[in-house]
mmCIF file of C-alpha atoms in Angstrom:
data_model
loop_
_atom_site.group_PDB
_atom_site.id
_atom_site.type_symbol
_atom_site.label_atom_id
_atom_site.label_comp_id
_atom_site.label_asym_id
_atom_site.label_seq_id
_atom_site.Cartn_x
_atom_site.Cartn_y
_atom_site.Cartn_z
ATOM 1 C CA UNK A 1 34.218 20.811 31.528
ATOM 2 C CA UNK A 2 35.644 19.909 28.034
ATOM 3 C CA UNK A 3 38.925 19.240 29.947
ATOM 4 C CA UNK A 4 36.561 16.740 32.450
ATOM 5 C CA UNK A 5 35.085 15.278 29.603
ATOM 6 C CA UNK A 6 38.281 14.463 28.109
ATOM 7 C CA UNK A 7 39.848 13.014 31.073
ATOM 8 C CA UNK A 8 36.327 10.804 31.228
ATOM 9 C CA UNK A 9 37.096 9.540 27.834
ATOM 10 C CA UNK A 10 40.795 8.577 28.629
ATOM 11 C CA UNK A 11 39.946 6.683 32.237
ATOM 12 C CA UNK A 12 37.358 4.474 29.869
ATOM 13 C CA UNK A 13 39.894 4.049 27.435
ATOM 14 C CA UNK A 14 42.277 2.798 30.132
ATOM 15 C CA UNK A 15 39.891 0.706 31.809
ATOM 16 C CA UNK A 16 38.673 -1.115 28.481
ATOM 17 C CA UNK A 17 42.685 -1.576 28.086
ATOM 18 C CA UNK A 18 43.167 -2.908 31.360
ATOM 19 C CA UNK A 19 39.590 -5.100 31.267
ATOM 20 C CA UNK A 20 41.135 -6.651 27.923
ATOM 21 C CA UNK A 21 44.472 -7.178 29.176
ATOM 22 C CA UNK A 22 43.226 -8.971 32.333
ATOM 23 C CA UNK A 23 41.076 -11.272 30.273
ATOM 24 C CA UNK A 24 44.294 -12.144 28.197
ATOM 25 C CA UNK A 25 46.126 -12.656 30.936
ATOM 26 C CA UNK A 26 43.595 -14.587 33.485
ATOM 27 C CA UNK A 27 44.045 -17.534 31.340
ATOM 28 C CA UNK A 28 47.553 -17.779 31.959
ATOM 29 C CA UNK A 29 47.196 -16.954 35.639
ATOM 30 C CA UNK A 30 45.105 -20.385 35.768
ATOM 31 C CA UNK A 31 47.942 -22.276 33.609
ATOM 32 C CA UNK A 32 50.662 -21.120 36.293
ATOM 33 C CA UNK A 33 48.380 -22.371 39.244
ATOM 34 C CA UNK A 34 47.993 -25.713 37.917
ATOM 35 C CA UNK A 35 51.284 -25.818 36.603
ATOM 36 C CA UNK A 36 52.617 -26.211 40.800
ATOM 37 C CA UNK A 37 49.759 -28.874 41.473
ATOM 38 C CA UNK A 38 46.300 -30.220 39.906
ATOM 39 C CA UNK A 39 43.346 -27.983 41.378
ATOM 40 C CA UNK A 40 39.495 -28.323 41.345
ATOM 41 C CA UNK A 41 37.329 -25.709 40.069
ATOM 42 C CA UNK A 42 36.552 -23.868 43.224
ATOM 43 C CA UNK A 43 40.034 -24.220 44.448
ATOM 44 C CA UNK A 44 40.892 -22.177 41.175
ATOM 45 C CA UNK A 45 37.922 -19.704 41.687
ATOM 46 C CA UNK A 46 39.147 -18.861 45.249
ATOM 47 C CA UNK A 47 42.880 -18.670 44.614
ATOM 48 C CA UNK A 48 42.143 -16.339 41.619
ATOM 49 C CA UNK A 49 39.391 -14.074 43.363
ATOM 50 C CA UNK A 50 41.940 -13.641 46.276
ATOM 51 C CA UNK A 51 44.087 -11.338 44.288
ATOM 52 C CA UNK A 52 42.345 -8.236 43.343
ATOM 53 C CA UNK A 53 41.287 -7.229 39.853
ATOM 54 C CA UNK A 54 41.944 -10.744 38.841
ATOM 55 C CA UNK A 55 38.226 -11.729 38.254
ATOM 56 C CA UNK A 56 34.927 -10.249 37.796
ATOM 57 C CA UNK A 57 33.316 -12.740 39.803
ATOM 58 C CA UNK A 58 34.079 -16.431 40.927
ATOM 59 C CA UNK A 59 31.902 -17.730 38.406
ATOM 60 C CA UNK A 60 33.406 -15.898 35.525
ATOM 61 C CA UNK A 61 36.487 -18.747 36.053
ATOM 62 C CA UNK A 62 33.985 -21.615 34.477
ATOM 63 C CA UNK A 63 33.872 -20.266 31.094
ATOM 64 C CA UNK A 64 37.648 -19.702 31.024
ATOM 65 C CA UNK A 65 38.242 -23.191 31.850
ATOM 66 C CA UNK A 66 36.062 -24.210 29.473
ATOM 67 C CA UNK A 67 37.988 -22.300 26.865
ATOM 68 C CA UNK A 68 41.330 -23.651 28.180
ATOM 69 C CA UNK A 69 39.926 -27.370 28.171
ATOM 70 C CA UNK A 70 38.352 -27.006 24.561
ATOM 71 C CA UNK A 71 42.024 -25.529 22.989
ATOM 72 C CA UNK A 72 43.543 -28.630 24.738
ATOM 73 C CA UNK A 73 45.592 -26.811 27.420
ATOM 74 C CA UNK A 74 44.035 -28.216 30.127
ATOM 75 C CA UNK A 75 42.938 -31.954 30.966
ATOM 76 C CA UNK A 76 40.021 -32.800 33.438
ATOM 77 C CA UNK A 77 39.204 -35.880 35.610
ATOM 78 C CA UNK A 78 36.705 -36.655 38.149
ATOM 79 C CA UNK A 79 37.719 -37.743 41.832
ATOM 80 C CA UNK A 80 35.912 -38.026 44.891
ATOM 81 C CA UNK A 81 36.318 -35.926 47.715
ATOM 82 C CA UNK A 82 36.318 -36.606 51.295
ATOM 83 C CA UNK A 83 33.882 -33.609 52.542
ATOM 84 C CA UNK A 84 31.486 -33.076 49.873
ATOM 85 C CA UNK A 85 30.497 -34.254 46.051
ATOM 86 C CA UNK A 86 32.842 -35.209 43.624
ATOM 87 C CA UNK A 87 35.555 -32.735 42.270
ATOM 88 C CA UNK A 88 36.517 -31.846 38.941
ATOM 89 C CA UNK A 89 39.847 -31.760 38.877
ATOM 90 C CA UNK A 90 42.302 -29.886 36.181
ATOM 91 C CA UNK A 91 45.415 -30.190 35.042
ATOM 92 C CA UNK A 92 48.103 -28.539 32.421
ATOM 93 C CA UNK A 93 48.856 -30.873 29.308
ATOM 94 C CA UNK A 94 51.991 -30.469 27.464
ATOM 95 C CA UNK A 95 50.690 -28.157 25.053
ATOM 96 C CA UNK A 96 49.356 -25.975 28.117
ATOM 97 C CA UNK A 97 52.737 -25.985 29.752
ATOM 98 C CA UNK A 98 54.356 -24.852 26.130
ATOM 99 C CA UNK A 99 51.585 -21.916 26.148
ATOM 100 C CA UNK A 100 52.557 -21.086 29.847
ATOM 101 C CA UNK A 101 56.529 -21.057 28.945
ATOM 102 C CA UNK A 102 55.662 -18.796 25.492
ATOM 103 C CA UNK A 103 53.258 -16.122 27.607
ATOM 104 C CA UNK A 104 56.053 -16.463 30.447
ATOM 105 C CA UNK A 105 58.962 -15.092 28.741
ATOM 106 C CA UNK A 106 56.777 -12.878 26.054
ATOM 107 C CA UNK A 107 55.470 -11.230 29.574
ATOM 108 C CA UNK A 108 58.467 -10.457 31.308
ATOM 109 C CA UNK A 109 60.202 -8.667 28.216
ATOM 110 C CA UNK A 110 57.119 -6.823 27.587
ATOM 111 C CA UNK A 111 56.552 -5.909 31.339
ATOM 112 C CA UNK A 112 59.923 -4.805 31.567
ATOM 113 C CA UNK A 113 59.747 -2.674 28.412
ATOM 114 C CA UNK A 114 56.545 -0.736 30.060
ATOM 115 C CA UNK A 115 58.049 -0.408 33.441
ATOM 116 C CA UNK A 116 61.136 1.294 31.522
ATOM 117 C CA UNK A 117 59.277 3.842 29.832
ATOM 118 C CA UNK A 118 56.649 4.342 33.167
ATOM 119 C CA UNK A 119 59.754 4.902 35.301
ATOM 120 C CA UNK A 120 61.370 7.273 32.498
ATOM 121 C CA UNK A 121 57.992 9.324 32.986
ATOM 122 C CA UNK A 122 57.646 9.519 36.624
ATOM 123 C CA UNK A 123 62.013 10.578 37.061
ATOM 124 C CA UNK A 124 62.117 14.341 36.847
ATOM 125 C CA UNK B 1 16.411 -22.551 56.079
ATOM 126 C CA UNK B 2 15.556 -26.063 55.159
ATOM 127 C CA UNK B 3 17.084 -28.358 52.728
ATOM 128 C CA UNK B 4 13.972 -27.710 50.558
ATOM 129 C CA UNK B 5 14.285 -23.959 50.529
ATOM 130 C CA UNK B 6 18.074 -24.347 49.620
ATOM 131 C CA UNK B 7 17.574 -26.462 46.702
ATOM 132 C CA UNK B 8 14.748 -24.180 45.321
ATOM 133 C CA UNK B 9 17.247 -21.124 45.646
ATOM 134 C CA UNK B 10 20.146 -22.770 43.808
ATOM 135 C CA UNK B 11 17.506 -24.154 41.197
ATOM 136 C CA UNK B 12 16.438 -20.843 40.422
ATOM 137 C CA UNK B 13 19.906 -19.453 40.026
ATOM 138 C CA UNK B 14 20.583 -22.000 37.802
ATOM 139 C CA UNK B 15 17.612 -21.755 35.571
ATOM 140 C CA UNK B 16 18.471 -18.001 35.593
ATOM 141 C CA UNK B 17 21.863 -19.271 34.254
ATOM 142 C CA UNK B 18 20.462 -21.483 31.637
ATOM 143 C CA UNK B 19 18.166 -18.498 30.363
ATOM 144 C CA UNK B 20 21.123 -16.053 30.352
ATOM 145 C CA UNK B 21 22.706 -18.354 28.153
ATOM 146 C CA UNK B 22 19.997 -19.487 25.963
ATOM 147 C CA UNK B 23 20.560 -21.875 23.352
ATOM 148 C CA UNK B 24 23.862 -20.587 22.075
ATOM 149 C CA UNK B 25 26.646 -22.400 23.937
ATOM 150 C CA UNK B 26 26.619 -26.133 23.407
ATOM 151 C CA UNK B 27 28.923 -26.402 26.472
ATOM 152 C CA UNK B 28 25.755 -24.905 28.281
ATOM 153 C CA UNK B 29 25.058 -27.983 30.164
ATOM 154 C CA UNK B 30 28.878 -28.181 31.107
ATOM 155 C CA UNK B 31 29.188 -24.483 32.601
ATOM 156 C CA UNK B 32 25.854 -24.879 34.457
ATOM 157 C CA UNK B 33 27.082 -28.056 36.125
ATOM 158 C CA UNK B 34 30.748 -26.731 36.955
ATOM 159 C CA UNK B 35 28.366 -23.712 38.858
ATOM 160 C CA UNK B 36 26.245 -26.225 40.765
ATOM 161 C CA UNK B 37 29.277 -27.988 42.038
ATOM 162 C CA UNK B 38 30.892 -24.450 42.945
ATOM 163 C CA UNK B 39 27.688 -23.895 44.866
ATOM 164 C CA UNK B 40 27.727 -27.178 46.489
ATOM 165 C CA UNK B 41 31.284 -27.222 47.335
ATOM 166 C CA UNK B 42 31.246 -23.858 48.976
ATOM 167 C CA UNK B 43 28.184 -24.782 50.758
ATOM 168 C CA UNK B 44 29.811 -27.742 52.109
ATOM 169 C CA UNK B 45 32.962 -25.319 53.517
ATOM 170 C CA UNK B 46 30.389 -22.782 54.799
ATOM 171 C CA UNK B 47 30.816 -21.955 58.569
ATOM 172 C CA UNK B 48 27.025 -21.516 58.834
ATOM 173 C CA UNK B 49 24.590 -23.171 56.826
ATOM 174 C CA UNK B 50 21.700 -20.488 56.548
ATOM 175 C CA UNK B 51 20.046 -18.172 53.741
ATOM 176 C CA UNK B 52 22.589 -15.460 54.121
ATOM 177 C CA UNK B 53 25.670 -17.900 53.503
ATOM 178 C CA UNK B 54 23.886 -19.128 50.458
ATOM 179 C CA UNK B 55 23.242 -15.860 49.171
ATOM 180 C CA UNK B 56 26.831 -14.757 49.437
ATOM 181 C CA UNK B 57 27.880 -17.679 47.746
ATOM 182 C CA UNK B 58 25.727 -16.416 45.087
ATOM 183 C CA UNK B 59 26.461 -13.150 44.786
ATOM 184 C CA UNK B 60 30.418 -13.963 44.846
ATOM 185 C CA UNK B 61 29.804 -16.303 41.855
ATOM 186 C CA UNK B 62 28.335 -13.091 40.122
ATOM 187 C CA UNK B 63 25.121 -12.222 37.890
ATOM 188 C CA UNK B 64 24.116 -14.909 35.481
ATOM 189 C CA UNK B 65 24.218 -12.566 32.654
ATOM 190 C CA UNK B 66 27.863 -11.874 33.767
ATOM 191 C CA UNK B 67 28.510 -15.751 33.429
ATOM 192 C CA UNK B 68 26.650 -16.173 30.226
ATOM 193 C CA UNK B 69 28.707 -13.011 28.544
ATOM 194 C CA UNK B 70 31.908 -14.220 29.514
ATOM 195 C CA UNK B 71 31.167 -17.821 28.205
ATOM 196 C CA UNK B 72 29.979 -16.446 24.691
ATOM 197 C CA UNK B 73 32.978 -14.400 24.589
ATOM 198 C CA UNK B 74 35.464 -16.908 25.465
ATOM 199 C CA UNK B 75 33.520 -19.324 22.588
ATOM 200 C CA UNK B 76 34.246 -15.976 20.073
ATOM 201 C CA UNK B 77 30.557 -15.808 19.565
ATOM 202 C CA UNK B 78 29.312 -12.752 20.631
ATOM 203 C CA UNK B 79 31.547 -10.081 20.156
ATOM 204 C CA UNK B 80 30.792 -6.710 21.681
ATOM 205 C CA UNK B 81 28.653 -5.358 18.774
ATOM 206 C CA UNK B 82 27.160 -8.427 18.015
ATOM 207 C CA UNK B 83 25.197 -8.696 21.430
ATOM 208 C CA UNK B 84 23.455 -5.723 20.488
ATOM 209 C CA UNK B 85 22.330 -6.865 17.007
ATOM 210 C CA UNK B 86 21.312 -9.690 18.109
ATOM 211 C CA UNK B 87 18.828 -7.954 21.094
ATOM 212 C CA UNK B 88 17.473 -5.594 18.522
ATOM 213 C CA UNK B 89 16.822 -8.316 15.851
ATOM 214 C CA UNK B 90 15.079 -10.290 18.947
ATOM 215 C CA UNK B 91 12.726 -7.423 19.297
ATOM 216 C CA UNK B 92 12.046 -6.774 15.811
ATOM 217 C CA UNK B 93 11.113 -10.329 15.163
ATOM 218 C CA UNK B 94 8.737 -9.740 18.283
ATOM 219 C CA UNK B 95 7.052 -6.801 16.712
ATOM 220 C CA UNK B 96 6.931 -8.039 13.283
ATOM 221 C CA UNK B 97 5.098 -11.026 14.635
ATOM 222 C CA UNK B 98 1.923 -8.728 15.268
ATOM 223 C CA UNK B 99 2.394 -7.128 12.017
ATOM 224 C CA UNK B 100 3.122 -10.288 9.741
ATOM 225 C CA UNK B 101 3.616 -13.410 11.764
ATOM 226 C CA UNK B 102 5.481 -15.461 9.104
ATOM 227 C CA UNK B 103 8.263 -12.936 8.735
ATOM 228 C CA UNK B 104 8.194 -12.397 12.533
ATOM 229 C CA UNK B 105 8.667 -16.066 13.249
ATOM 230 C CA UNK B 106 11.378 -16.566 10.730
ATOM 231 C CA UNK B 107 13.670 -14.102 12.069
ATOM 232 C CA UNK B 108 12.789 -15.454 15.735
ATOM 233 C CA UNK B 109 15.018 -18.208 14.586
ATOM 234 C CA UNK B 110 18.112 -16.405 13.629
ATOM 235 C CA UNK B 111 18.342 -14.786 17.405
ATOM 236 C CA UNK B 112 20.113 -16.933 20.045
ATOM 237 C CA UNK B 113 18.172 -15.136 22.816
ATOM 238 C CA UNK B 114 15.256 -17.898 22.581
ATOM 239 C CA UNK B 115 15.647 -21.952 23.035
ATOM 240 C CA UNK B 116 14.665 -24.109 20.014
ATOM 241 C CA UNK B 117 11.895 -24.904 22.219
ATOM 242 C CA UNK B 118 10.682 -21.462 22.457
ATOM 243 C CA UNK B 119 11.223 -20.726 18.735
ATOM 244 C CA UNK B 120 9.286 -24.362 18.201
ATOM 245 C CA UNK B 121 6.082 -22.766 20.297
ATOM 246 C CA UNK B 122 6.273 -19.311 18.412
ATOM 247 C CA UNK B 123 5.937 -21.467 15.195
ATOM 248 C CA UNK B 124 3.632 -23.660 15.937
ATOM 249 C CA UNK B 125 1.317 -21.285 17.415
ATOM 250 C CA UNK B 126 0.389 -18.782 15.432
ATOM 251 C CA UNK B 127 -0.037 -21.811 12.595
ATOM 252 C CA UNK B 128 -2.655 -23.740 14.764
ATOM 253 C CA UNK B 129 -4.428 -20.022 14.847
ATOM 254 C CA UNK B 130 -4.477 -20.319 11.200
ATOM 255 C CA UNK B 131 -5.867 -23.775 10.899
ATOM 256 C CA UNK B 132 -8.291 -23.052 13.607
ATOM 257 C CA UNK B 133 -9.455 -19.950 11.889
ATOM 258 C CA UNK B 134 -9.865 -21.514 8.268
ATOM 259 C CA UNK B 135 -11.609 -24.506 9.793
ATOM 260 C CA UNK B 136 -14.116 -22.706 11.776
ATOM 261 C CA UNK B 137 -14.498 -20.077 8.705
ATOM 262 C CA UNK B 138 -14.896 -23.166 6.357
ATOM 263 C CA UNK B 139 -17.449 -24.871 9.112
ATOM 264 C CA UNK B 140 -19.317 -21.470 9.558
ATOM 265 C CA UNK B 141 -19.283 -20.915 5.698
ATOM 266 C CA UNK B 142 -20.663 -24.540 4.783
ATOM 267 C CA UNK B 143 -23.184 -24.229 7.790
ATOM 268 C CA UNK B 144 -24.447 -21.382 6.077
ATOM 269 C CA UNK B 145 -24.659 -22.707 2.543
ATOM 270 C CA UNK B 146 -26.675 -25.499 3.888
ATOM 271 C CA UNK B 147 -29.115 -23.736 5.610
ATOM 272 C CA UNK B 148 -28.359 -24.739 8.888
ATOM 273 C CA UNK B 149 -27.041 -21.077 9.752
ATOM 274 C CA UNK B 150 -27.938 -18.169 8.223
ATOM 275 C CA UNK B 151 -27.236 -14.449 8.432
ATOM 276 C CA UNK B 152 -30.059 -13.313 10.699
ATOM 277 C CA UNK B 153 -32.591 -11.602 10.238
ATOM 278 C CA UNK B 154 -32.463 -10.840 6.329
ATOM 279 C CA UNK B 155 -32.606 -14.720 5.138
ATOM 280 C CA UNK B 156 -34.968 -15.521 8.082
ATOM 281 C CA UNK B 157 -38.263 -14.966 6.138
ATOM 282 C CA UNK B 158 -36.998 -16.151 2.865
ATOM 283 C CA UNK B 159 -36.074 -19.513 3.860
ATOM 284 C CA UNK B 160 -38.146 -20.538 6.958
ATOM 285 C CA UNK B 161 -42.103 -20.097 5.410
ATOM 286 C CA UNK B 162 -43.051 -21.913 8.230
ATOM 287 C CA UNK B 163 -46.579 -23.606 7.077
ATOM 288 C CA UNK B 164 -49.105 -22.134 9.027
ATOM 289 C CA UNK B 165 -50.383 -25.581 10.144
ATOM 290 C CA UNK B 166 -47.160 -26.364 11.727
ATOM 291 C CA UNK B 167 -46.308 -24.786 15.034
ATOM 292 C CA UNK B 168 -43.122 -22.660 14.743
ATOM 293 C CA UNK B 169 -40.240 -23.255 16.744
ATOM 294 C CA UNK B 170 -38.650 -20.330 18.109
ATOM 295 C CA UNK B 171 -35.328 -19.772 16.501
ATOM 296 C CA UNK B 172 -32.766 -21.062 19.408
ATOM 297 C CA UNK B 173 -30.392 -18.838 20.855
ATOM 298 C CA UNK B 174 -28.004 -21.437 21.460
ATOM 299 C CA UNK B 175 -27.636 -21.418 17.244
ATOM 300 C CA UNK B 176 -26.784 -17.852 17.171
ATOM 301 C CA UNK B 177 -24.240 -18.334 20.288
ATOM 302 C CA UNK B 178 -22.480 -20.901 18.318
ATOM 303 C CA UNK B 179 -22.098 -18.568 15.632
ATOM 304 C CA UNK B 180 -20.853 -15.402 17.374
ATOM 305 C CA UNK B 181 -18.384 -18.087 18.948
ATOM 306 C CA UNK B 182 -17.233 -19.746 15.918
ATOM 307 C CA UNK B 183 -16.367 -16.288 14.350
ATOM 308 C CA UNK B 184 -14.722 -15.128 17.355
ATOM 309 C CA UNK B 185 -12.794 -18.018 17.636
ATOM 310 C CA UNK B 186 -11.885 -17.416 13.874
ATOM 311 C CA UNK B 187 -10.949 -13.994 14.402
ATOM 312 C CA UNK B 188 -8.772 -15.263 17.576
ATOM 313 C CA UNK B 189 -6.975 -17.877 15.491
ATOM 314 C CA UNK B 190 -6.463 -15.201 12.642
ATOM 315 C CA UNK B 191 -5.435 -12.417 14.790
ATOM 316 C CA UNK B 192 -5.160 -13.349 18.492
ATOM 317 C CA UNK B 193 -2.933 -16.384 18.188
ATOM 318 C CA UNK B 194 0.097 -13.988 16.405
ATOM 319 C CA UNK B 195 -0.467 -11.866 19.137
ATOM 320 C CA UNK B 196 0.091 -14.554 21.839
ATOM 321 C CA UNK B 197 3.208 -15.616 20.131
ATOM 322 C CA UNK B 198 4.402 -12.293 20.509
ATOM 323 C CA UNK B 199 3.392 -11.920 23.616
ATOM 324 C CA UNK B 200 4.888 -14.954 24.537
ATOM 325 C CA UNK B 201 8.205 -14.216 22.934
ATOM 326 C CA UNK B 202 8.401 -10.877 24.792
ATOM 327 C CA UNK B 203 8.200 -12.911 27.952
ATOM 328 C CA UNK B 204 10.903 -15.049 27.184
ATOM 329 C CA UNK B 205 13.150 -12.004 26.677
ATOM 330 C CA UNK B 206 12.218 -10.646 30.128
ATOM 331 C CA UNK B 207 15.369 -11.721 31.385
ATOM 332 C CA UNK B 208 17.617 -12.875 28.662
ATOM 333 C CA UNK B 209 18.285 -9.110 27.267
ATOM 334 C CA UNK B 210 19.605 -6.140 29.105
ATOM 335 C CA UNK B 211 16.184 -4.062 27.891
ATOM 336 C CA UNK B 212 14.013 -6.923 28.574
ATOM 337 C CA UNK B 213 13.152 -5.831 32.016
ATOM 338 C CA UNK B 214 11.523 -2.549 30.623
ATOM 339 C CA UNK B 215 10.316 -3.482 27.460
ATOM 340 C CA UNK B 216 8.977 -6.967 27.949
ATOM 341 C CA UNK B 217 6.197 -5.879 30.176
ATOM 342 C CA UNK B 218 5.718 -2.851 28.188
ATOM 343 C CA UNK B 219 5.190 -4.966 25.282
ATOM 344 C CA UNK B 220 3.227 -7.834 27.050
ATOM 345 C CA UNK B 221 1.110 -5.173 28.753
ATOM 346 C CA UNK B 222 0.000 -3.864 25.269
ATOM 347 C CA UNK B 223 -0.399 -7.184 23.455
ATOM 348 C CA UNK B 224 -2.672 -8.212 26.570
ATOM 349 C CA UNK B 225 -4.700 -4.871 26.383
ATOM 350 C CA UNK B 226 -5.205 -5.469 22.664
ATOM 351 C CA UNK B 227 -6.075 -9.122 22.965
ATOM 352 C CA UNK B 228 -8.892 -8.035 25.562
ATOM 353 C CA UNK B 229 -10.121 -5.758 23.742
ATOM 354 C CA UNK B 230 -10.228 -8.047 20.638
ATOM 355 C CA UNK B 231 -12.244 -10.435 23.127
ATOM 356 C CA UNK B 232 -14.465 -7.885 24.391
ATOM 357 C CA UNK B 233 -15.522 -6.130 21.272
ATOM 358 C CA UNK B 234 -15.379 -8.248 18.838
ATOM 359 C CA UNK B 235 -18.560 -10.251 19.795
ATOM 360 C CA UNK B 236 -20.225 -6.927 19.682
ATOM 361 C CA UNK B 237 -19.299 -6.509 16.403
ATOM 362 C CA UNK B 238 -20.311 -9.819 14.904
ATOM 363 C CA UNK B 239 -23.548 -10.139 17.030
ATOM 364 C CA UNK B 240 -25.755 -7.734 14.893
ATOM 365 C CA UNK B 241 -24.892 -9.613 11.679
ATOM 366 C CA UNK B 242 -24.425 -12.851 13.374
ATOM 367 C CA UNK B 243 -25.232 -16.225 11.641
ATOM 368 C CA UNK B 244 -28.155 -17.952 13.438
ATOM 369 C CA UNK B 245 -29.222 -21.343 13.221
ATOM 370 C CA UNK B 246 -32.851 -21.473 11.547
ATOM 371 C CA UNK B 247 -34.989 -24.464 12.214
ATOM 372 C CA UNK B 248 -35.927 -26.495 9.488
ATOM 373 C CA UNK B 249 -39.519 -26.408 8.593
ATOM 374 C CA UNK B 250 -41.408 -28.375 11.307
ATOM 375 C CA UNK B 251 -43.941 -29.675 8.858
ATOM 376 C CA UNK B 252 -41.301 -31.671 7.140
ATOM 377 C CA UNK B 253 -41.066 -34.352 9.901
ATOM 378 C CA UNK B 254 -44.786 -33.809 10.684
ATOM 379 C CA UNK B 255 -45.557 -34.867 7.295
ATOM 380 C CA UNK B 256 -42.981 -38.005 7.601
ATOM 381 C CA UNK B 257 -44.661 -39.026 10.631
ATOM 382 C CA UNK B 258 -48.175 -39.025 8.612
#
């Protein structure tokens, strides 16, 4: 029983860590999507929610976009759409590109390091 | 589903979101417009245009509370613990408003769960109640002092020595009723207005806090019952000693006629 409780606590802690990591990383995933091309909010929400575990729900992309805009990492521009209402397009700013490059190199080093230890743990 | 129904559902969702955001984030209008744009975009691209398709769009968007939490977190306004503190503060403000409304109302201004409009209403209501109570109490007091309205029946005999020659007009019931009504309204102003304010604040927390769905109906129910008891029993308490309008001696006017 105690063992189970401890395991639950461990699962809970790792879930909280994953949630925090995801919240931090999703901002850079949006920047990465915008590095390739300008996109509008709905398009970004669709792209992110097509991958499991990226967004809690589609709507949560908007507070994140708001934050990126306030931080000066993205710019917005309204454009007419052929099929519906005008769309607000997001594009990277120079500081957005710089932030993405910095995160990318840090992330690769970090992910490699974690992978190394996880692989060691798995080998007999 | 026609266009009017569709708009109604979308507006309800956005109103729910606005309520969940409360008065806090300055960027709430932009967020609400972004979400509206998302719904319109998804609707335009939906393969079918029916109620189920619209509800699916809203479900994928997520619960307004989740969006509001995300917004607060991204703004760095409510770190995990702060939200709970804010909720406790809000409920404390509601309860304290009943006991000592000036403190409760001041506390409500420190909570981000109510809009400025809600807080303004909560501030004005008990002040109006107090003014109403004071005005009616003063009016009743002055009326008694002038002998127009006096406590019945003790003073009736003393102040109304109707001359035998003059026909004595029966004490009109209207005067007595006016006294009861004025006293009841004065009591409402003093006690009822803070209760109404607390009920209003609790009602506005219904959807804005996690505990709102349980606590708000409970508190609003309690306040309404208290109000009902106040309305039912107060006049009964006031009636026996009610102020009663005593007519001036009829002889005065008759003498004047002569």
